[in-house]
Each structure stands twice: as C-alpha cells, then as structure tokens.
Amino acid sequence: MSRYQCPDCQYIYDENKGEPHEGFHPNTSWNDIPKDWACPDCAVRDKVDFIFLADSPSKETQLGVNSQLANSESGISDATPTGMAVLAAELVIPLNQENKNEGCAAKTEVLDQASTPQVVRKSSTRKKMRNK
C-alpha cells in the first residue's frame, strides 16, 4: 500500500489507514478516491497535486523490525538512527568528561600565569631607573 502527501499542508493519506472521516475505509486504494476529493486538512482540490511518498511498510517488515529490536540488548537496534545516536553518545560522553578534567588543570595554570600583573614589573623597572 502507498502513501500520498498534500503539497500545501503535508497531510499524508496512507492507503493502509484510509480516511474514515471522509468515508474511505482502511486499505482504500488511491485510485478508488474520486478525482474531485479535497484534502481534509487544507482543502487542496486537485488529487493530482498530491505527492507519492512511498509504499507503506508491510506487516512482515514491521514484524522483522520488532523482532530485531527485541533481540538487541538495549532494545534499540544499532542499525536505526536512534541506535547510532545512542552508540555515539556512549563513546563521546566519557571522552568529554576526561577532557574536561584535563582542561580545568590547564586553564588554572594559564590563569595563574596571567594573574601576575605586568604593570608591577614595568613600574618596578621604572623605579630602579629613577633611582640611578
């Protein structure tokens, strides 16, 4: 079954779900919808303007994804974008914590060096020159 999107409001007609409020039961094909049908959200009149998105995932595909999720340890498949984000976060967070500790020590040293006033050094040199 396929899905079609309204170009104005991004409403999606999914053939699997149909549109019960409009009288189209689930599994109603796009070809069975009258040509003068209007978008239920924004009333775009031309059915021709709707954009073909893709075929809806079949029940077999959904079952395959669900079993893949159930078999993974964390419940999130590594192949999904969410799974990849979780993996990346697990790798990056410990590195950031180590770098923060090292960065704090380095910043403290820089601050200690910068806190020595340069003006005092110049003024003490001037005082020595005046005394000569």
N, CA, C and O atoms as a GROMACS GRO file, in nm:
protein
  528
    1MET      N    1   0.085  -0.118   0.000
    1MET     CA    2   0.000   0.000   0.000
    1MET      C    3   0.090   0.125   0.000
    1MET      O    4   0.202   0.122   0.051
    2SER      N    5   0.040   0.232  -0.058
    2SER     CA    6   0.120   0.353  -0.076
    2SER      C    7   0.072   0.467   0.012
    2SER      O    8  -0.033   0.460   0.075
    3ARG      N    9   0.155   0.572   0.014
    3ARG     CA   10   0.121   0.694   0.088
    3ARG      C   11   0.135   0.813  -0.006
    3ARG      O   12   0.222   0.815  -0.093
    4TYR      N   13   0.049   0.913   0.015
    4TYR     CA   14   0.050   1.033  -0.067
    4TYR      C   15   0.043   1.154   0.025
    4TYR      O   16  -0.029   1.153   0.125
    5GLN      N   17   0.118   1.261  -0.010
    5GLN     CA   18   0.128   1.378   0.076
    5GLN      C   19   0.074   1.502   0.006
    5GLN      O   20   0.100   1.524  -0.112
    6CYS      N   21  -0.002   1.582   0.081
    6CYS     CA   22  -0.053   1.709   0.030
    6CYS      C   23   0.064   1.807   0.019
    6CYS      O   24   0.140   1.820   0.114
    7PRO      N   25   0.079   1.876  -0.093
    7PRO     CA   26   0.192   1.968  -0.109
    7PRO      C   27   0.179   2.095  -0.024
    7PRO      O   28   0.279   2.163   0.001
    8ASP      N   29   0.057   2.129   0.019
    8ASP     CA   30   0.039   2.252   0.095
    8ASP      C   31   0.055   2.233   0.246
    8ASP      O   32   0.126   2.309   0.311
    9CYS      N   33  -0.012   2.132   0.301
    9CYS     CA   34  -0.014   2.118   0.447
    9CYS      C   35   0.058   1.993   0.498
    9CYS      O   36   0.064   1.970   0.618
   10GLN      N   37   0.114   1.914   0.408
   10GLN     CA   38   0.186   1.791   0.440
   10GLN      C   39   0.099   1.682   0.502
   10GLN      O   40   0.151   1.589   0.565
   11TYR      N   41  -0.032   1.691   0.484
   11TYR     CA   42  -0.122   1.582   0.526
   11TYR      C   43  -0.083   1.458   0.446
   11TYR      O   44  -0.054   1.467   0.327
   12ILE      N   45  -0.083   1.343   0.511
   12ILE     CA   46  -0.046   1.218   0.444
   12ILE      C   47  -0.166   1.124   0.441
   12ILE      O   48  -0.223   1.089   0.544
   13TYR      N   49  -0.202   1.082   0.319
   13TYR     CA   50  -0.304   0.979   0.304
   13TYR      C   51  -0.231   0.846   0.292
   13TYR      O   52  -0.152   0.825   0.200
   14ASP      N   53  -0.258   0.757   0.386
   14ASP     CA   54  -0.198   0.624   0.388
   14ASP      C   55  -0.306   0.525   0.348
   14ASP      O   56  -0.409   0.515   0.414
   15GLU      N   57  -0.282   0.452   0.242
   15GLU     CA   58  -0.382   0.355   0.194
   15GLU      C   59  -0.412   0.249   0.299
   15GLU      O   60  -0.524   0.199   0.305
   16ASN      N   61  -0.315   0.214   0.382
   16ASN     CA   62  -0.338   0.114   0.488
   16ASN      C   63  -0.440   0.164   0.590
   16ASN      O   64  -0.523   0.088   0.638
   17LYS      N   65  -0.433   0.294   0.622
   17LYS     CA   66  -0.522   0.351   0.724
   17LYS      C   67  -0.653   0.403   0.665
   17LYS      O   68  -0.756   0.404   0.732
   18GLY      N   69  -0.648   0.446   0.539
   18GLY     CA   70  -0.765   0.507   0.479
   18GLY      C   71  -0.791   0.644   0.542
   18GLY      O   72  -0.702   0.703   0.602
   19GLU      N   73  -0.913   0.693   0.527
   19GLU     CA   74  -0.955   0.818   0.592
   19GLU      C   75  -1.101   0.800   0.632
   19GLU      O   76  -1.191   0.843   0.560
   20PRO      N   77  -1.125   0.736   0.749
   20PRO     CA   78  -1.262   0.704   0.790
   20PRO      C   79  -1.352   0.827   0.800
   20PRO      O   80  -1.472   0.816   0.775
   21HIS      N   81  -1.297   0.943   0.836
   21HIS     CA   82  -1.380   1.064   0.847
   21HIS      C   83  -1.432   1.109   0.711
   21HIS      O   84  -1.534   1.177   0.702
   22GLU      N   85  -1.362   1.071   0.606
   22GLU     CA   86  -1.402   1.106   0.470
   22GLU      C   87  -1.479   0.992   0.402
   22GLU      O   88  -1.523   1.006   0.288
   23GLY      N   89  -1.494   0.881   0.472
   23GLY     CA   90  -1.566   0.767   0.416
   23GLY      C   91  -1.478   0.666   0.344
   23GLY      O   92  -1.529   0.578   0.276
   24PHE      N   93  -1.346   0.678   0.359
   24PHE     CA   94  -1.254   0.584   0.295
   24PHE      C   95  -1.202   0.488   0.402
   24PHE      O   96  -1.125   0.527   0.490
   25HIS      N   97  -1.244   0.364   0.393
   25HIS     CA   98  -1.206   0.262   0.490
   25HIS      C   99  -1.059   0.224   0.474
   25HIS      O  100  -1.000   0.252   0.369
   26PRO      N  101  -0.998   0.162   0.576
   26PRO     CA  102  -0.860   0.115   0.560
   26PRO      C  103  -0.846   0.027   0.436
   26PRO      O  104  -0.938  -0.045   0.398
   27ASN      N  105  -0.730   0.034   0.376
   27ASN     CA  106  -0.695  -0.038   0.252
   27ASN      C  107  -0.770   0.014   0.130
   27ASN      O  108  -0.783  -0.058   0.031
   28THR      N  109  -0.819   0.139   0.135
   28THR     CA  110  -0.879   0.201   0.017
   28THR      C  111  -0.766   0.253  -0.071
   28THR      O  112  -0.685   0.335  -0.028
   29SER      N  113  -0.761   0.205  -0.193
   29SER     CA  114  -0.656   0.243  -0.287
   29SER      C  115  -0.670   0.390  -0.327
   29SER      O  116  -0.780   0.444  -0.330
   30TRP      N  117  -0.558   0.453  -0.359
   30TRP     CA  118  -0.557   0.592  -0.404
   30TRP      C  119  -0.639   0.607  -0.532
   30TRP      O  120  -0.703   0.710  -0.554
   31ASN      N  121  -0.638   0.506  -0.615
   31ASN     CA  122  -0.713   0.509  -0.741
   31ASN      C  123  -0.864   0.503  -0.719
   31ASN      O  124  -0.941   0.543  -0.806
   32ASP      N  125  -0.907   0.453  -0.603
   32ASP     CA  126  -1.050   0.445  -0.572
   32ASP      C  127  -1.106   0.575  -0.516
   32ASP      O  128  -1.228   0.588  -0.499
   33ILE      N  129  -1.021   0.671  -0.487
   33ILE     CA  130  -1.066   0.800  -0.433
   33ILE      C  131  -1.107   0.888  -0.551
   33ILE      O  132  -1.034   0.895  -0.650
   34PRO      N  133  -1.222   0.955  -0.542
   34PRO     CA  134  -1.267   1.040  -0.654
   34PRO      C  135  -1.168   1.152  -0.685
   34PRO      O  136  -1.099   1.202  -0.596
   35LYS      N  137  -1.161   1.190  -0.812
   35LYS     CA  138  -1.066   1.294  -0.854
   35LYS      C  139  -1.098   1.430  -0.794
   35LYS      O  140  -1.009   1.513  -0.780
   36ASP      N  141  -1.224   1.455  -0.758
   36ASP     CA  142  -1.261   1.585  -0.702
   36ASP      C  143  -1.249   1.587  -0.548
   36ASP      O  144  -1.294   1.682  -0.484
   37TRP      N  145  -1.190   1.483  -0.491
   37TRP     CA  146  -1.172   1.478  -0.346
   37TRP      C  147  -1.076   1.587  -0.302
   37TRP      O  148  -0.976   1.613  -0.368
   38ALA      N  149  -1.107   1.652  -0.190
   38ALA     CA  150  -1.023   1.760  -0.137
   38ALA      C  151  -0.948   1.712  -0.013
   38ALA      O  152  -0.996   1.625   0.060
   39CYS      N  153  -0.833   1.769   0.008
   39CYS     CA  154  -0.754   1.737   0.127
   39CYS      C  155  -0.837   1.768   0.251
   39CYS      O  156  -0.893   1.877   0.260
   40PRO      N  157  -0.847   1.677   0.348
   40PRO     CA  158  -0.929   1.702   0.466
   40PRO      C  159  -0.872   1.809   0.559
   40PRO      O  160  -0.945   1.862   0.643
   41ASP      N  161  -0.744   1.842   0.545
   41ASP     CA  162  -0.684   1.944   0.633
   41ASP      C  163  -0.688   2.084   0.573
   41ASP      O  164  -0.720   2.180   0.643
   42CYS      N  165  -0.655   2.097   0.443
   42CYS     CA  166  -0.644   2.232   0.386
   42CYS      C  167  -0.731   2.253   0.262
   42CYS      O  168  -0.732   2.362   0.206
   43ALA      N  169  -0.802   2.150   0.220
   43ALA     CA  170  -0.897   2.159   0.108
   43ALA      C  171  -0.831   2.180  -0.027
   43ALA      O  172  -0.892   2.238  -0.117
   44VAL      N  173  -0.706   2.134  -0.045
   44VAL     CA  174  -0.647   2.134  -0.179
   44VAL      C  175  -0.737   2.049  -0.266
   44VAL      O  176  -0.767   1.934  -0.231
   45ARG      N  177  -0.780   2.102  -0.378
   45ARG     CA  178  -0.882   2.037  -0.458
   45ARG      C  179  -0.828   1.929  -0.551
   45ARG      O  180  -0.896   1.828  -0.572
   46ASP      N  181  -0.712   1.946  -0.605
   46ASP     CA  182  -0.666   1.853  -0.708
   46ASP      C  183  -0.592   1.735  -0.646
   46ASP      O  184  -0.484   1.751  -0.588
   47LYS      N  185  -0.651   1.620  -0.659
   47LYS     CA  186  -0.588   1.497  -0.611
   47LYS      C  187  -0.455   1.474  -0.684
   47LYS      O  188  -0.364   1.410  -0.632
   48VAL      N  189  -0.446   1.528  -0.805
   48VAL     CA  190  -0.326   1.512  -0.887
   48VAL      C  191  -0.206   1.580  -0.821
   48VAL      O  192  -0.092   1.537  -0.841
   49ASP      N  193  -0.229   1.685  -0.743
   49ASP     CA  194  -0.120   1.759  -0.680
   49ASP      C  195  -0.053   1.682  -0.566
   49ASP      O  196   0.058   1.715  -0.527
   50PHE      N  197  -0.120   1.580  -0.513
   50PHE     CA  198  -0.061   1.503  -0.403
   50PHE      C  199   0.068   1.436  -0.450
   50PHE      O  200   0.079   1.392  -0.565
   51ILE      N  201   0.165   1.428  -0.360
   51ILE     CA  202   0.296   1.373  -0.392
   51ILE      C  203   0.302   1.228  -0.345
   51ILE      O  204   0.270   1.197  -0.230
   52PHE      N  205   0.343   1.140  -0.434
   52PHE     CA  206   0.360   1.000  -0.398
   52PHE      C  207   0.485   0.989  -0.310
   52PHE      O  208   0.594   1.027  -0.352
   53LEU      N  209   0.468   0.937  -0.188
   53LEU     CA  210   0.581   0.925  -0.096
   53LEU      C  211   0.652   0.791  -0.114
   53LEU      O  212   0.766   0.786  -0.159
   54ALA      N  213   0.585   0.686  -0.078
   54ALA     CA  214   0.645   0.552  -0.089
   54ALA      C  215   0.542   0.451  -0.048
   54ALA      O  216   0.433   0.484  -0.002
   55ASP      N  217   0.579   0.329  -0.066
   55ASP     CA  218   0.492   0.223  -0.019
   55ASP      C  219   0.499   0.217   0.133
   55ASP      O  220   0.606   0.234   0.191
   56SER      N  221   0.385   0.194   0.195
   56SER     CA  222   0.382   0.179   0.340
   56SER      C  223   0.452   0.050   0.377
   56SER      O  224   0.447  -0.048   0.301
   57PRO      N  225   0.517   0.047   0.492
   57PRO     CA  226   0.581  -0.078   0.532
   57PRO      C  227   0.477  -0.187   0.554
   57PRO      O  228   0.372  -0.162   0.613
   58SER      N  229   0.507  -0.305   0.506
   58SER     CA  230   0.412  -0.416   0.523
   58SER      C  231   0.420  -0.469   0.664
   58SER      O  232   0.513  -0.438   0.739
   59LYS      N  233   0.322  -0.550   0.700
   59LYS     CA  234   0.322  -0.610   0.834
   59LYS      C  235   0.444  -0.698   0.854
   59LYS      O  236   0.498  -0.705   0.964
   60GLU      N  237   0.488  -0.766   0.748
   60GLU     CA  238   0.606  -0.853   0.760
   60GLU      C  239   0.729  -0.770   0.792
   60GLU      O  240   0.811  -0.811   0.875
   61THR      N  241   0.744  -0.655   0.727
   61THR     CA  242   0.858  -0.568   0.754
   61THR      C  243   0.853  -0.517   0.897
   61THR      O  244   0.954  -0.514   0.966
   62GLN      N  245   0.734  -0.477   0.942
   62GLN     CA  246   0.720  -0.428   1.079
   62GLN      C  247   0.753  -0.537   1.179
   62GLN      O  248   0.816  -0.510   1.281
   63LEU      N  249   0.711  -0.661   1.151
   63LEU     CA  250   0.743  -0.772   1.241
   63LEU      C  251   0.893  -0.796   1.244
   63LEU      O  252   0.948  -0.826   1.350
   64GLY      N  253   0.959  -0.784   1.131
   64GLY     CA  254   1.104  -0.802   1.126
   64GLY      C  255   1.176  -0.698   1.209
   64GLY      O  256   1.271  -0.731   1.280
   65VAL      N  257   1.132  -0.574   1.203
   65VAL     CA  258   1.192  -0.467   1.282
   65VAL      C  259   1.167  -0.491   1.429
   65VAL      O  260   1.258  -0.475   1.511
   66ASN      N  261   1.044  -0.531   1.465
   66ASN     CA  262   1.013  -0.555   1.606
   66ASN      C  263   1.097  -0.669   1.662
   66ASN      O  264   1.145  -0.660   1.775
   67SER      N  265   1.116  -0.777   1.585
   67SER     CA  266   1.197  -0.888   1.635
   67SER      C  267   1.344  -0.847   1.644
   67SER      O  268   1.415  -0.893   1.733
   68GLN      N  269   1.388  -0.762   1.554
   68GLN     CA  270   1.526  -0.713   1.559
   68GLN      C  271   1.547  -0.629   1.685
   68GLN      O  272   1.650  -0.639   1.750
   69LEU      N  273   1.449  -0.546   1.718
   69LEU     CA  274   1.457  -0.465   1.840
   69LEU      C  275   1.456  -0.552   1.964
   69LEU      O  276   1.528  -0.526   2.060
   70ALA      N  277   1.374  -0.655   1.963
   70ALA     CA  278   1.364  -0.744   2.079
   70ALA      C  279   1.493  -0.821   2.100
   70ALA      O  280   1.528  -0.851   2.214
   71ASN      N  281   1.565  -0.852   1.993
   71ASN     CA  282   1.689  -0.929   2.005
   71ASN      C  283   1.808  -0.846   2.048
   71ASN      O  284   1.906  -0.901   2.098
   72SER      N  285   1.803  -0.714   2.031
   72SER     CA  286   1.917  -0.633   2.072
   72SER      C  287   1.915  -0.615   2.224
   72SER      O  288   1.809  -0.616   2.286
   73GLU      N  289   2.034  -0.598   2.283
   73GLU     CA  290   2.045  -0.590   2.428
   73GLU      C  291   1.974  -0.468   2.486
   73GLU      O  292   1.902  -0.479   2.585
   74SER      N  293   1.994  -0.353   2.424
   74SER     CA  294   1.939  -0.229   2.480
   74SER      C  295   1.796  -0.205   2.437
   74SER      O  296   1.732  -0.112   2.487
   75GLY      N  297   1.743  -0.285   2.344
   75GLY     CA  298   1.609  -0.262   2.293
   75GLY      C  299   1.610  -0.165   2.176
   75GLY      O  300   1.506  -0.137   2.117
   76ILE      N  301   1.729  -0.114   2.143
   76ILE     CA  302   1.741  -0.022   2.030
   76ILE      C  303   1.838  -0.086   1.931
   76ILE      O  304   1.952  -0.115   1.965
   77SER      N  305   1.792  -0.107   1.812
   77SER     CA  306   1.876  -0.168   1.710
   77SER      C  307   1.987  -0.072   1.672
   77SER      O  308   1.964   0.048   1.658
   78ASP      N  309   2.107  -0.125   1.655
   78ASP     CA  310   2.220  -0.041   1.616
   78ASP      C  311   2.204   0.012   1.474
   78ASP      O  312   2.267   0.111   1.437
   79ALA      N  313   2.120  -0.053   1.393
   79ALA     CA  314   2.102  -0.012   1.254
   79ALA      C  315   2.010   0.108   1.240
   79ALA      O  316   2.008   0.170   1.134
   80THR      N  317   1.934   0.142   1.343
   80THR     CA  318   1.843   0.255   1.334
   80THR      C  319   1.918   0.384   1.366
   80THR      O  320   2.022   0.380   1.431
   81PRO      N  321   1.867   0.499   1.321
   81PRO     CA  322   1.930   0.626   1.356
   81PRO      C  323   1.938   0.646   1.508
   81PRO      O  324   2.037   0.700   1.558
   82THR      N  325   1.836   0.604   1.580
   82THR     CA  326   1.838   0.617   1.725
   82THR      C  327   1.948   0.530   1.784
   82THR      O  328   2.020   0.573   1.875
   83GLY      N  329   1.962   0.409   1.732
   83GLY     CA  330   2.067   0.320   1.780
   83GLY      C  331   2.205   0.379   1.756
   83GLY      O  332   2.292   0.370   1.842
   84MET      N  333   2.225   0.439   1.640
   84MET     CA  334   2.354   0.502   1.609
   84MET      C  335   2.380   0.620   1.702
   84MET      O  336   2.494   0.640   1.746
   85ALA      N  337   2.277   0.698   1.733
   85ALA     CA  338   2.293   0.812   1.823
   85ALA      C  339   2.330   0.765   1.963
   85ALA      O  340   2.414   0.826   2.030
   86VAL      N  341   2.267   0.657   2.009
   86VAL     CA  342   2.298   0.604   2.141
   86VAL      C  343   2.443   0.557   2.145
   86VAL      O  344   2.514   0.584   2.242
   87LEU      N  345   2.487   0.486   2.042
   87LEU     CA  346   2.626   0.442   2.036
   87LEU      C  347   2.723   0.559   2.038
   87LEU      O  348   2.822   0.557   2.111
   88ALA      N  349   2.694   0.661   1.959
   88ALA     CA  350   2.781   0.778   1.955
   88ALA      C  351   2.787   0.847   2.090
   88ALA      O  352   2.894   0.889   2.134
   89ALA      N  353   2.673   0.859   2.157
   89ALA     CA  354   2.670   0.923   2.288
   89ALA      C  355   2.750   0.843   2.390
   89ALA      O  356   2.820   0.901   2.474
   90GLU      N  357   2.742   0.710   2.383
   90GLU     CA  358   2.818   0.627   2.476
   90GLU      C  359   2.968   0.644   2.456
   90GLU      O  360   3.044   0.634   2.552
   91LEU      N  361   3.010   0.670   2.334
   91LEU     CA  362   3.152   0.688   2.307
   91LEU      C  363   3.201   0.828   2.341
   91LEU      O  364   3.313   0.844   2.390
   92VAL      N  365   3.120   0.929   2.315
   92VAL     CA  366   3.163   1.067   2.330
   92VAL      C  367   3.159   1.115   2.474
   92VAL      O  368   3.248   1.188   2.516
   93ILE      N  369   3.060   1.077   2.550
   93ILE     CA  370   3.044   1.129   2.686
   93ILE      C  371   3.165   1.099   2.774
   93ILE      O  372   3.214   1.191   2.839
   94PRO      N  373   3.218   0.976   2.779
   94PRO     CA  374   3.337   0.954   2.862
   94PRO      C  375   3.457   1.035   2.816
   94PRO      O  376   3.534   1.082   2.899
   95LEU      N  377   3.474   1.053   2.686
   95LEU     CA  378   3.585   1.133   2.636
   95LEU      C  379   3.572   1.277   2.680
   95LEU      O  380   3.671   1.339   2.720
   96ASN      N  381   3.452   1.332   2.674
   96ASN     CA  382   3.431   1.470   2.716
   96ASN      C  383   3.460   1.488   2.864
   96ASN      O  384   3.515   1.590   2.904
   97GLN      N  385   3.424   1.390   2.946
   97GLN     CA  386   3.448   1.401   3.090
   97GLN      C  387   3.598   1.401   3.118
   97GLN      O  388   3.643   1.477   3.204
   98GLU      N  389   3.676   1.318   3.048
   98GLU     CA  390   3.821   1.317   3.067
   98GLU      C  391   3.881   1.448   3.022
   98GLU      O  392   3.967   1.503   3.091
   99ASN      N  393   3.838   1.500   2.908
   99ASN     CA  394   3.892   1.625   2.856
   99ASN      C  395   3.858   1.742   2.946
   99ASN      O  396   3.938   1.836   2.958
  100LYS      N  397   3.742   1.739   3.010
  100LYS     CA  398   3.705   1.849   3.098
  100LYS      C  399   3.800   1.856   3.216
  100LYS      O  400   3.843   1.965   3.254
  101ASN      N  401   3.834   1.741   3.274
  101ASN     CA  402   3.925   1.741   3.388
  101ASN      C  403   4.063   1.790   3.349
  101ASN      O  404   4.124   1.868   3.422
  102GLU      N  405   4.115   1.745   3.235
  102GLU     CA  406   4.245   1.791   3.188
  102GLU      C  407   4.241   1.939   3.153
  102GLU      O  408   4.336   2.012   3.180
  103GLY      N  409   4.133   1.983   3.093
  103GLY     CA  410   4.119   2.122   3.052
  103GLY      C  411   4.116   2.216   3.171
  103GLY      O  412   4.166   2.327   3.163
  104CYS      N  413   4.056   2.172   3.282
  104CYS     CA  414   4.048   2.256   3.402
  104CYS      C  415   4.187   2.282   3.457
  104CYS      O  416   4.217   2.396   3.495
  105ALA      N  417   4.273   2.182   3.463
  105ALA     CA  418   4.407   2.199   3.516
  105ALA      C  419   4.487   2.293   3.426
  105ALA      O  420   4.559   2.380   3.476
  106ALA      N  421   4.475   2.276   3.297
  106ALA     CA  422   4.549   2.361   3.204
  106ALA      C  423   4.501   2.505   3.213
  106ALA      O  424   4.583   2.597   3.207
  107LYS      N  425   4.372   2.525   3.226
  107LYS     CA  426   4.319   2.661   3.237
  107LYS      C  427   4.365   2.727   3.366
  107LYS      O  428   4.391   2.847   3.367
  108THR      N  429   4.374   2.650   3.475
  108THR     CA  430   4.419   2.706   3.602
  108THR      C  431   4.562   2.754   3.590
  108THR      O  432   4.595   2.862   3.641
  109GLU      N  433   4.650   2.677   3.523
  109GLU     CA  434   4.788   2.718   3.505
  109GLU      C  435   4.796   2.847   3.424
  109GLU      O  436   4.873   2.937   3.458
  110VAL      N  437   4.718   2.856   3.320
  110VAL     CA  438   4.718   2.976   3.237
  110VAL      C  439   4.671   3.096   3.317
  110VAL      O  440   4.728   3.204   3.306
  111LEU      N  441   4.568   3.077   3.399
  111LEU     CA  442   4.518   3.186   3.481
  111LEU      C  443   4.622   3.230   3.582
  111LEU      O  444   4.637   3.350   3.607
  112ASP      N  445   4.695   3.135   3.641
  112ASP     CA  446   4.799   3.171   3.737
  112ASP      C  447   4.907   3.256   3.670
  112ASP      O  448   4.954   3.353   3.729
  113GLN      N  449   4.946   3.220   3.550
  113GLN     CA  450   5.048   3.297   3.479
  113GLN      C  451   4.994   3.434   3.440
  113GLN      O  452   5.067   3.533   3.447
  114ALA      N  453   4.871   3.440   3.400
  114ALA     CA  454   4.812   3.566   3.356
  114ALA      C  455   4.781   3.658   3.473
  114ALA      O  456   4.771   3.779   3.456
  115SER      N  457   4.766   3.601   3.594
  115SER     CA  458   4.730   3.685   3.707
  115SER      C  459   4.848   3.767   3.758
  115SER      O  460   4.828   3.861   3.835
  116THR      N  461   4.969   3.733   3.718
  116THR     CA  462   5.084   3.814   3.756
  116THR      C  463   5.075   3.945   3.680
  116THR      O  464   5.085   3.947   3.558
  117PRO      N  465   5.057   4.054   3.752
  117PRO     CA  466   5.037   4.182   3.682
  117PRO      C  467   5.163   4.227   3.608
  117PRO      O  468   5.272   4.232   3.665
  118GLN      N  469   5.146   4.258   3.484
  118GLN     CA  470   5.257   4.308   3.402
  118GLN      C  471   5.295   4.450   3.443
  118GLN      O  472   5.411   4.489   3.432
  119VAL      N  473   5.198   4.525   3.491
  119VAL     CA  474   5.221   4.665   3.528
  119VAL      C  475   5.322   4.673   3.642
  119VAL      O  476   5.407   4.762   3.642
  120VAL      N  477   5.313   4.583   3.737
  120VAL     CA  478   5.405   4.584   3.851
  120VAL      C  479   5.547   4.564   3.802
  120VAL      O  480   5.639   4.631   3.851
  121ARG      N  481   5.567   4.478   3.709
  121ARG     CA  482   5.701   4.454   3.658
  121ARG      C  483   5.757   4.578   3.590
  121ARG      O  484   5.873   4.613   3.610
  122LYS      N  485   5.674   4.646   3.512
  122LYS     CA  486   5.721   4.766   3.442
  122LYS      C  487   5.747   4.878   3.542
  122LYS      O  488   5.845   4.951   3.530
  123SER      N  489   5.658   4.891   3.638
  123SER     CA  490   5.676   5.000   3.734
  123SER      C  491   5.798   4.976   3.821
  123SER      O  492   5.868   5.072   3.857
  124SER      N  493   5.826   4.853   3.856
  124SER     CA  494   5.946   4.827   3.937
  124SER      C  495   6.071   4.856   3.856
  124SER      O  496   6.171   4.899   3.913
  125THR      N  497   6.068   4.835   3.726
  125THR     CA  498   6.181   4.868   3.640
  125THR      C  499   6.198   5.018   3.633
  125THR      O  500   6.311   5.067   3.636
  126ARG      N  501   6.089   5.092   3.625
  126ARG     CA  502   6.095   5.239   3.620
  126ARG      C  503   6.152   5.296   3.750
  126ARG      O  504   6.230   5.391   3.748
  127LYS      N  505   6.112   5.236   3.862
  127LYS     CA  506   6.163   5.284   3.990
  127LYS      C  507   6.314   5.267   3.999
  127LYS      O  508   6.384   5.354   4.051
  128LYS      N  509   6.364   5.155   3.950
  128LYS     CA  510   6.508   5.130   3.952
  128LYS      C  511   6.580   5.231   3.865
  128LYS      O  512   6.688   5.276   3.902
  129MET      N  513   6.522   5.268   3.751
  129MET     CA  514   6.585   5.363   3.660
  129MET      C  515   6.586   5.502   3.720
  129MET      O  516   6.682   5.577   3.699
  130ARG      N  517   6.483   5.538   3.794
  130ARG     CA  518   6.476   5.670   3.857
  130ARG      C  519   6.581   5.684   3.967
  130ARG      O  520   6.640   5.790   3.986
  131ASN      N  521   6.604   5.577   4.038
  131ASN     CA  522   6.699   5.581   4.148
  131ASN      C  523   6.842   5.595   4.098
  131ASN      O  524   6.928   5.636   4.176
  132LYS      N  525   6.871   5.566   3.975
  132LYS     CA  526   7.008   5.576   3.923
  132LYS      C  527   7.039   5.714   3.892
  132LYS      O  528   7.149   5.744   3.847
   0.00000   0.00000   0.00000
